[in-house]
């Protein structure tokens, strides 16, 4: 389901605020992910420096293309296929999305409105949907 103009604006604006934090949000995201989901600890390397960087670069690209996420289909398909090789399962996408959005909520406090959360949930659902259907055709 495509985002409304208002949802695109909420995503862009909240992400600008999240990214301006002196503490990279993706570091907090991985801290929460690895703490709360033991399955993830087993998949990632001990040194997360590179991962913290590349993950947030990918989210940057999602936000830059929020008006036309279908343009990212080829990139997301490649990324999803790599994830299969890393041992990632389709059902694990939901937990990762929840941790990401909860991290944004923690960082923005009351600025992260219900509408902003719903807009991010749509962005993630769209992204994960493309990745899962590309890499796990049985789903
Ligand atoms: C929208 C969702 C996701 C995005 C945007 C994303 C992004 C990325 C990126 C950019 C990389 C580096 C890829 C490369 O090697 O070039 C990566 C690697 C990886 N991701 Fe994800 N990811 C997502 C979902 C997940 C999920 C659900 C899991 C499950 C735990 C996961 C686990 C991993 C693992 C294990 C690696 C490889 C780490 C390594 O060995 O270096 N990712 N991810």
PDB file of C-alpha atoms and ligand atoms in Angstrom:
ATOM      1  CA  UNK A   1       0.000   0.000   0.000  1.00  0.00           C
ATOM      2  CA  UNK A   2       1.604   3.323  -1.013  1.00  0.00           C
ATOM      3  CA  UNK A   3       2.184   5.987   1.621  1.00  0.00           C
ATOM      4  CA  UNK A   4       0.163   9.179   1.643  1.00  0.00           C
ATOM      5  CA  UNK A   5       1.951  12.501   1.160  1.00  0.00           C
ATOM      6  CA  UNK A   6       1.524  13.163   4.864  1.00  0.00           C
ATOM      7  CA  UNK A   7       3.084   9.801   5.760  1.00  0.00           C
ATOM      8  CA  UNK A   8       6.057  10.508   3.479  1.00  0.00           C
ATOM      9  CA  UNK A   9       6.516  13.851   5.189  1.00  0.00           C
ATOM     10  CA  UNK A  10       6.362  12.202   8.626  1.00  0.00           C
ATOM     11  CA  UNK A  11       8.988   9.625   7.630  1.00  0.00           C
ATOM     12  CA  UNK A  12      11.339  12.222   6.156  1.00  0.00           C
ATOM     13  CA  UNK A  13      10.977  14.621   9.048  1.00  0.00           C
ATOM     14  CA  UNK A  14      11.301  12.053  11.832  1.00  0.00           C
ATOM     15  CA  UNK A  15      14.314  10.466  10.130  1.00  0.00           C
ATOM     16  CA  UNK A  16      16.083  13.818   9.860  1.00  0.00           C
ATOM     17  CA  UNK A  17      15.599  14.234  13.590  1.00  0.00           C
ATOM     18  CA  UNK A  18      16.720  10.655  14.356  1.00  0.00           C
ATOM     19  CA  UNK A  19      19.814  11.026  12.174  1.00  0.00           C
ATOM     20  CA  UNK A  20      20.847  14.293  13.769  1.00  0.00           C
ATOM     21  CA  UNK A  21      21.309  12.564  17.113  1.00  0.00           C
ATOM     22  CA  UNK A  22      25.002  12.495  18.137  1.00  0.00           C
ATOM     23  CA  UNK A  23      24.588   8.804  18.959  1.00  0.00           C
ATOM     24  CA  UNK A  24      24.011   6.739  15.795  1.00  0.00           C
ATOM     25  CA  UNK A  25      20.556   5.178  16.046  1.00  0.00           C
ATOM     26  CA  UNK A  26      21.756   2.011  14.330  1.00  0.00           C
ATOM     27  CA  UNK A  27      24.119   1.324  17.227  1.00  0.00           C
ATOM     28  CA  UNK A  28      21.199   1.491  19.654  1.00  0.00           C
ATOM     29  CA  UNK A  29      19.118  -0.604  17.262  1.00  0.00           C
ATOM     30  CA  UNK A  30      21.687  -3.431  17.143  1.00  0.00           C
ATOM     31  CA  UNK A  31      22.236  -3.249  20.880  1.00  0.00           C
ATOM     32  CA  UNK A  32      18.506  -3.808  21.424  1.00  0.00           C
ATOM     33  CA  UNK A  33      18.253  -6.440  18.696  1.00  0.00           C
ATOM     34  CA  UNK A  34      21.117  -8.560  19.998  1.00  0.00           C
ATOM     35  CA  UNK A  35      20.017  -8.185  23.617  1.00  0.00           C
ATOM     36  CA  UNK A  36      16.392  -9.131  23.017  1.00  0.00           C
ATOM     37  CA  UNK A  37      16.730 -11.696  20.240  1.00  0.00           C
ATOM     38  CA  UNK A  38      19.319 -14.421  20.775  1.00  0.00           C
ATOM     39  CA  UNK A  39      18.711 -15.720  17.221  1.00  0.00           C
ATOM     40  CA  UNK A  40      20.247 -12.489  15.932  1.00  0.00           C
ATOM     41  CA  UNK A  41      23.372 -12.742  18.121  1.00  0.00           C
ATOM     42  CA  UNK A  42      24.174 -16.056  16.496  1.00  0.00           C
ATOM     43  CA  UNK A  43      23.955 -14.586  12.973  1.00  0.00           C
ATOM     44  CA  UNK A  44      26.076 -11.434  13.333  1.00  0.00           C
ATOM     45  CA  UNK A  45      29.844 -11.072  13.734  1.00  0.00           C
ATOM     46  CA  UNK A  46      31.312  -9.942  17.069  1.00  0.00           C
ATOM     47  CA  UNK A  47      32.510  -6.654  15.604  1.00  0.00           C
ATOM     48  CA  UNK A  48      29.405  -4.775  14.499  1.00  0.00           C
ATOM     49  CA  UNK A  49      31.140  -1.555  13.375  1.00  0.00           C
ATOM     50  CA  UNK A  50      30.665  -2.186   9.652  1.00  0.00           C
ATOM     51  CA  UNK A  51      27.130  -3.495  10.070  1.00  0.00           C
ATOM     52  CA  UNK A  52      26.039  -0.435  12.063  1.00  0.00           C
ATOM     53  CA  UNK A  53      27.241   1.742   9.191  1.00  0.00           C
ATOM     54  CA  UNK A  54      25.813  -0.208   6.241  1.00  0.00           C
ATOM     55  CA  UNK A  55      22.426  -0.744   7.866  1.00  0.00           C
ATOM     56  CA  UNK A  56      21.843   2.970   8.391  1.00  0.00           C
ATOM     57  CA  UNK A  57      23.045   3.695   4.832  1.00  0.00           C
ATOM     58  CA  UNK A  58      20.307   1.364   3.567  1.00  0.00           C
ATOM     59  CA  UNK A  59      17.676   3.105   5.688  1.00  0.00           C
ATOM     60  CA  UNK A  60      18.965   6.439   4.292  1.00  0.00           C
ATOM     61  CA  UNK A  61      18.242   5.118   0.794  1.00  0.00           C
ATOM     62  CA  UNK A  62      14.758   3.945   1.815  1.00  0.00           C
ATOM     63  CA  UNK A  63      13.929   7.390   3.131  1.00  0.00           C
ATOM     64  CA  UNK A  64      15.371   9.127   0.051  1.00  0.00           C
ATOM     65  CA  UNK A  65      13.097   6.944  -2.100  1.00  0.00           C
ATOM     66  CA  UNK A  66      10.057   6.952   0.145  1.00  0.00           C
ATOM     67  CA  UNK A  67       7.955   8.464  -2.638  1.00  0.00           C
ATOM     68  CA  UNK A  68       8.747   5.540  -4.899  1.00  0.00           C
ATOM     69  CA  UNK A  69       9.861   2.480  -2.992  1.00  0.00           C
ATOM     70  CA  UNK A  70       9.202   0.200  -5.962  1.00  0.00           C
ATOM     71  CA  UNK A  71      12.273   1.764  -7.603  1.00  0.00           C
ATOM     72  CA  UNK A  72      14.339  -0.078  -4.970  1.00  0.00           C
ATOM     73  CA  UNK A  73      13.000  -3.509  -5.863  1.00  0.00           C
ATOM     74  CA  UNK A  74      16.215  -4.683  -7.657  1.00  0.00           C
ATOM     75  CA  UNK A  75      18.459  -3.484  -4.804  1.00  0.00           C
ATOM     76  CA  UNK A  76      16.216  -5.038  -2.161  1.00  0.00           C
ATOM     77  CA  UNK A  77      16.035  -8.299  -4.092  1.00  0.00           C
ATOM     78  CA  UNK A  78      19.846  -8.567  -4.115  1.00  0.00           C
ATOM     79  CA  UNK A  79      20.009  -7.659  -0.437  1.00  0.00           C
ATOM     80  CA  UNK A  80      17.354 -10.221   0.461  1.00  0.00           C
ATOM     81  CA  UNK A  81      19.179 -13.004  -1.384  1.00  0.00           C
ATOM     82  CA  UNK A  82      22.356 -12.188   0.532  1.00  0.00           C
ATOM     83  CA  UNK A  83      20.342 -12.486   3.722  1.00  0.00           C
ATOM     84  CA  UNK A  84      19.335 -16.045   2.824  1.00  0.00           C
ATOM     85  CA  UNK A  85      23.055 -16.886   2.604  1.00  0.00           C
ATOM     86  CA  UNK A  86      23.594 -15.258   6.022  1.00  0.00           C
ATOM     87  CA  UNK A  87      21.031 -17.715   7.416  1.00  0.00           C
ATOM     88  CA  UNK A  88      18.205 -15.201   7.927  1.00  0.00           C
ATOM     89  CA  UNK A  89      14.675 -16.645   7.945  1.00  0.00           C
ATOM     90  CA  UNK A  90      11.578 -14.861   6.619  1.00  0.00           C
ATOM     91  CA  UNK A  91       9.833 -14.825  10.023  1.00  0.00           C
ATOM     92  CA  UNK A  92      12.763 -12.910  11.570  1.00  0.00           C
ATOM     93  CA  UNK A  93      11.947  -9.764   9.578  1.00  0.00           C
ATOM     94  CA  UNK A  94       9.011  -8.892  11.835  1.00  0.00           C
ATOM     95  CA  UNK A  95      11.127  -8.794  15.013  1.00  0.00           C
ATOM     96  CA  UNK A  96      13.788  -6.666  13.327  1.00  0.00           C
ATOM     97  CA  UNK A  97      11.153  -4.152  12.191  1.00  0.00           C
ATOM     98  CA  UNK A  98       9.687  -3.887  15.674  1.00  0.00           C
ATOM     99  CA  UNK A  99      13.100  -3.275  17.230  1.00  0.00           C
ATOM    100  CA  UNK A 100      13.915  -0.626  14.620  1.00  0.00           C
ATOM    101  CA  UNK A 101      10.680   1.283  15.148  1.00  0.00           C
ATOM    102  CA  UNK A 102      10.909   0.961  18.942  1.00  0.00           C
ATOM    103  CA  UNK A 103      14.421   2.431  18.708  1.00  0.00           C
ATOM    104  CA  UNK A 104      13.045   5.435  16.809  1.00  0.00           C
ATOM    105  CA  UNK A 105      10.313   5.804  19.434  1.00  0.00           C
ATOM    106  CA  UNK A 106      12.872   5.739  22.236  1.00  0.00           C
ATOM    107  CA  UNK A 107      15.008   8.381  20.526  1.00  0.00           C
ATOM    108  CA  UNK A 108      12.191  10.755  19.604  1.00  0.00           C
ATOM    109  CA  UNK A 109      10.025  10.388  22.690  1.00  0.00           C
ATOM    110  CA  UNK A 110       6.719  12.195  22.291  1.00  0.00           C
ATOM    111  CA  UNK A 111       7.802  13.616  18.912  1.00  0.00           C
ATOM    112  CA  UNK A 112       7.302  10.090  17.567  1.00  0.00           C
ATOM    113  CA  UNK A 113       3.545  10.319  17.193  1.00  0.00           C
ATOM    114  CA  UNK A 114       1.189   7.448  16.478  1.00  0.00           C
ATOM    115  CA  UNK A 115       0.958   8.712  12.889  1.00  0.00           C
ATOM    116  CA  UNK A 116       4.756   8.706  12.534  1.00  0.00           C
ATOM    117  CA  UNK A 117       4.899   5.136  13.878  1.00  0.00           C
ATOM    118  CA  UNK A 118       2.212   4.006  11.419  1.00  0.00           C
ATOM    119  CA  UNK A 119       4.089   5.622   8.536  1.00  0.00           C
ATOM    120  CA  UNK A 120       7.302   3.813   9.516  1.00  0.00           C
ATOM    121  CA  UNK A 121       5.418   0.546   9.915  1.00  0.00           C
ATOM    122  CA  UNK A 122       4.263   0.920   6.322  1.00  0.00           C
ATOM    123  CA  UNK A 123       7.779   1.671   5.050  1.00  0.00           C
ATOM    124  CA  UNK A 124       9.133  -1.372   6.852  1.00  0.00           C
ATOM    125  CA  UNK A 125       6.253  -3.624   5.779  1.00  0.00           C
ATOM    126  CA  UNK A 126       6.744  -2.575   2.163  1.00  0.00           C
ATOM    127  CA  UNK A 127      10.508  -3.159   2.328  1.00  0.00           C
ATOM    128  CA  UNK A 128      10.325  -6.473   4.174  1.00  0.00           C
ATOM    129  CA  UNK A 129       7.509  -7.579   1.867  1.00  0.00           C
ATOM    130  CA  UNK A 130       9.666  -7.043  -1.218  1.00  0.00           C
ATOM    131  CA  UNK A 131      12.656  -8.771   0.407  1.00  0.00           C
ATOM    132  CA  UNK A 132      10.672 -11.757   1.651  1.00  0.00           C
ATOM    133  CA  UNK A 133       8.816 -12.360  -1.609  1.00  0.00           C
ATOM    134  CA  UNK A 134      12.101 -12.107  -3.552  1.00  0.00           C
ATOM    135  CA  UNK A 135      14.083 -14.463  -1.353  1.00  0.00           C
ATOM    136  CA  UNK A 136      11.543 -16.896   0.081  1.00  0.00           C
ATOM    137  CA  UNK A 137       9.144 -17.610  -2.785  1.00  0.00           C
ATOM    138  CA  UNK A 138       7.340 -20.228  -0.705  1.00  0.00           C
ATOM    139  CA  UNK A 139       6.046 -17.485   1.654  1.00  0.00           C
TER     140      UNK A 139
HETATM  141  C1  LIG B   1      14.580  -4.235   5.982  1.00  0.00           C
HETATM  142  C2  LIG B   1      15.315  -5.096   6.667  1.00  0.00           C
HETATM  143  C3  LIG B   1      16.823  -5.183   6.601  1.00  0.00           C
HETATM  144  C4  LIG B   1      17.747  -4.321   6.092  1.00  0.00           C
HETATM  145  C5  LIG B   1      17.527  -2.950   5.457  1.00  0.00           C
HETATM  146  C6  LIG B   1      19.047  -4.950   6.282  1.00  0.00           C
HETATM  147  C7  LIG B   1      20.257  -4.408   5.866  1.00  0.00           C
HETATM  148  C8  LIG B   1      21.447  -5.096   5.829  1.00  0.00           C
HETATM  149  C9  LIG B   1      22.631  -4.695   5.099  1.00  0.00           C
HETATM  150  C10 LIG B   1      22.766  -3.429   4.272  1.00  0.00           C
HETATM  151  C11 LIG B   1      23.562  -5.671   5.289  1.00  0.00           C
HETATM  152  C12 LIG B   1      24.975  -5.731   4.665  1.00  0.00           C
HETATM  153  C13 LIG B   1      24.829  -6.520   3.384  1.00  0.00           C
HETATM  154  C14 LIG B   1      26.100  -6.843   2.675  1.00  0.00           C
HETATM  155  O1  LIG B   1      26.772  -7.790   3.083  1.00  0.00           O
HETATM  156  O2  LIG B   1      26.398  -6.182   1.688  1.00  0.00           O
HETATM  157  C15 LIG B   1      22.976  -6.678   6.135  1.00  0.00           C
HETATM  158  C16 LIG B   1      23.621  -7.811   6.556  1.00  0.00           C
HETATM  159  C17 LIG B   1      23.086  -8.688   7.456  1.00  0.00           C
HETATM  160  N1  LIG B   1      21.805  -8.674   7.970  1.00  0.00           N
HETATM  161 FE1  LIG B   1      20.349  -7.413   7.465  1.00  0.00          FE
HETATM  162  N2  LIG B   1      18.873  -6.131   6.919  1.00  0.00           N
HETATM  163  C18 LIG B   1      17.529  -6.331   7.130  1.00  0.00           C
HETATM  164  C19 LIG B   1      16.931  -7.399   7.727  1.00  0.00           C
HETATM  165  C20 LIG B   1      17.608  -8.360   8.433  1.00  0.00           C
HETATM  166  C21 LIG B   1      16.992  -9.373   9.248  1.00  0.00           C
HETATM  167  C22 LIG B   1      15.496  -9.606   9.435  1.00  0.00           C
HETATM  168  C23 LIG B   1      17.992 -10.088   9.803  1.00  0.00           C
HETATM  169  C24 LIG B   1      17.806 -11.234  10.774  1.00  0.00           C
HETATM  170  C25 LIG B   1      18.451 -11.265  11.916  1.00  0.00           C
HETATM  171  C26 LIG B   1      19.258  -9.553   9.293  1.00  0.00           C
HETATM  172  C27 LIG B   1      20.527 -10.046   9.552  1.00  0.00           C
HETATM  173  C28 LIG B   1      21.658  -9.723   8.828  1.00  0.00           C
HETATM  174  C29 LIG B   1      22.916 -10.475   8.889  1.00  0.00           C
HETATM  175  C30 LIG B   1      23.176 -11.720   9.735  1.00  0.00           C
HETATM  176  C31 LIG B   1      23.816  -9.821   8.032  1.00  0.00           C
HETATM  177  C32 LIG B   1      25.276 -10.225   7.737  1.00  0.00           C
HETATM  178  C33 LIG B   1      26.216  -9.750   8.797  1.00  0.00           C
HETATM  179  C34 LIG B   1      27.652 -10.184   8.485  1.00  0.00           C
HETATM  180  O3  LIG B   1      27.925 -11.363   8.554  1.00  0.00           O
HETATM  181  O4  LIG B   1      28.457  -9.305   8.165  1.00  0.00           O
HETATM  182  N3  LIG B   1      18.972  -8.493   8.477  1.00  0.00           N
HETATM  183  N4  LIG B   1      21.695  -6.319   6.455  1.00  0.00           N
END
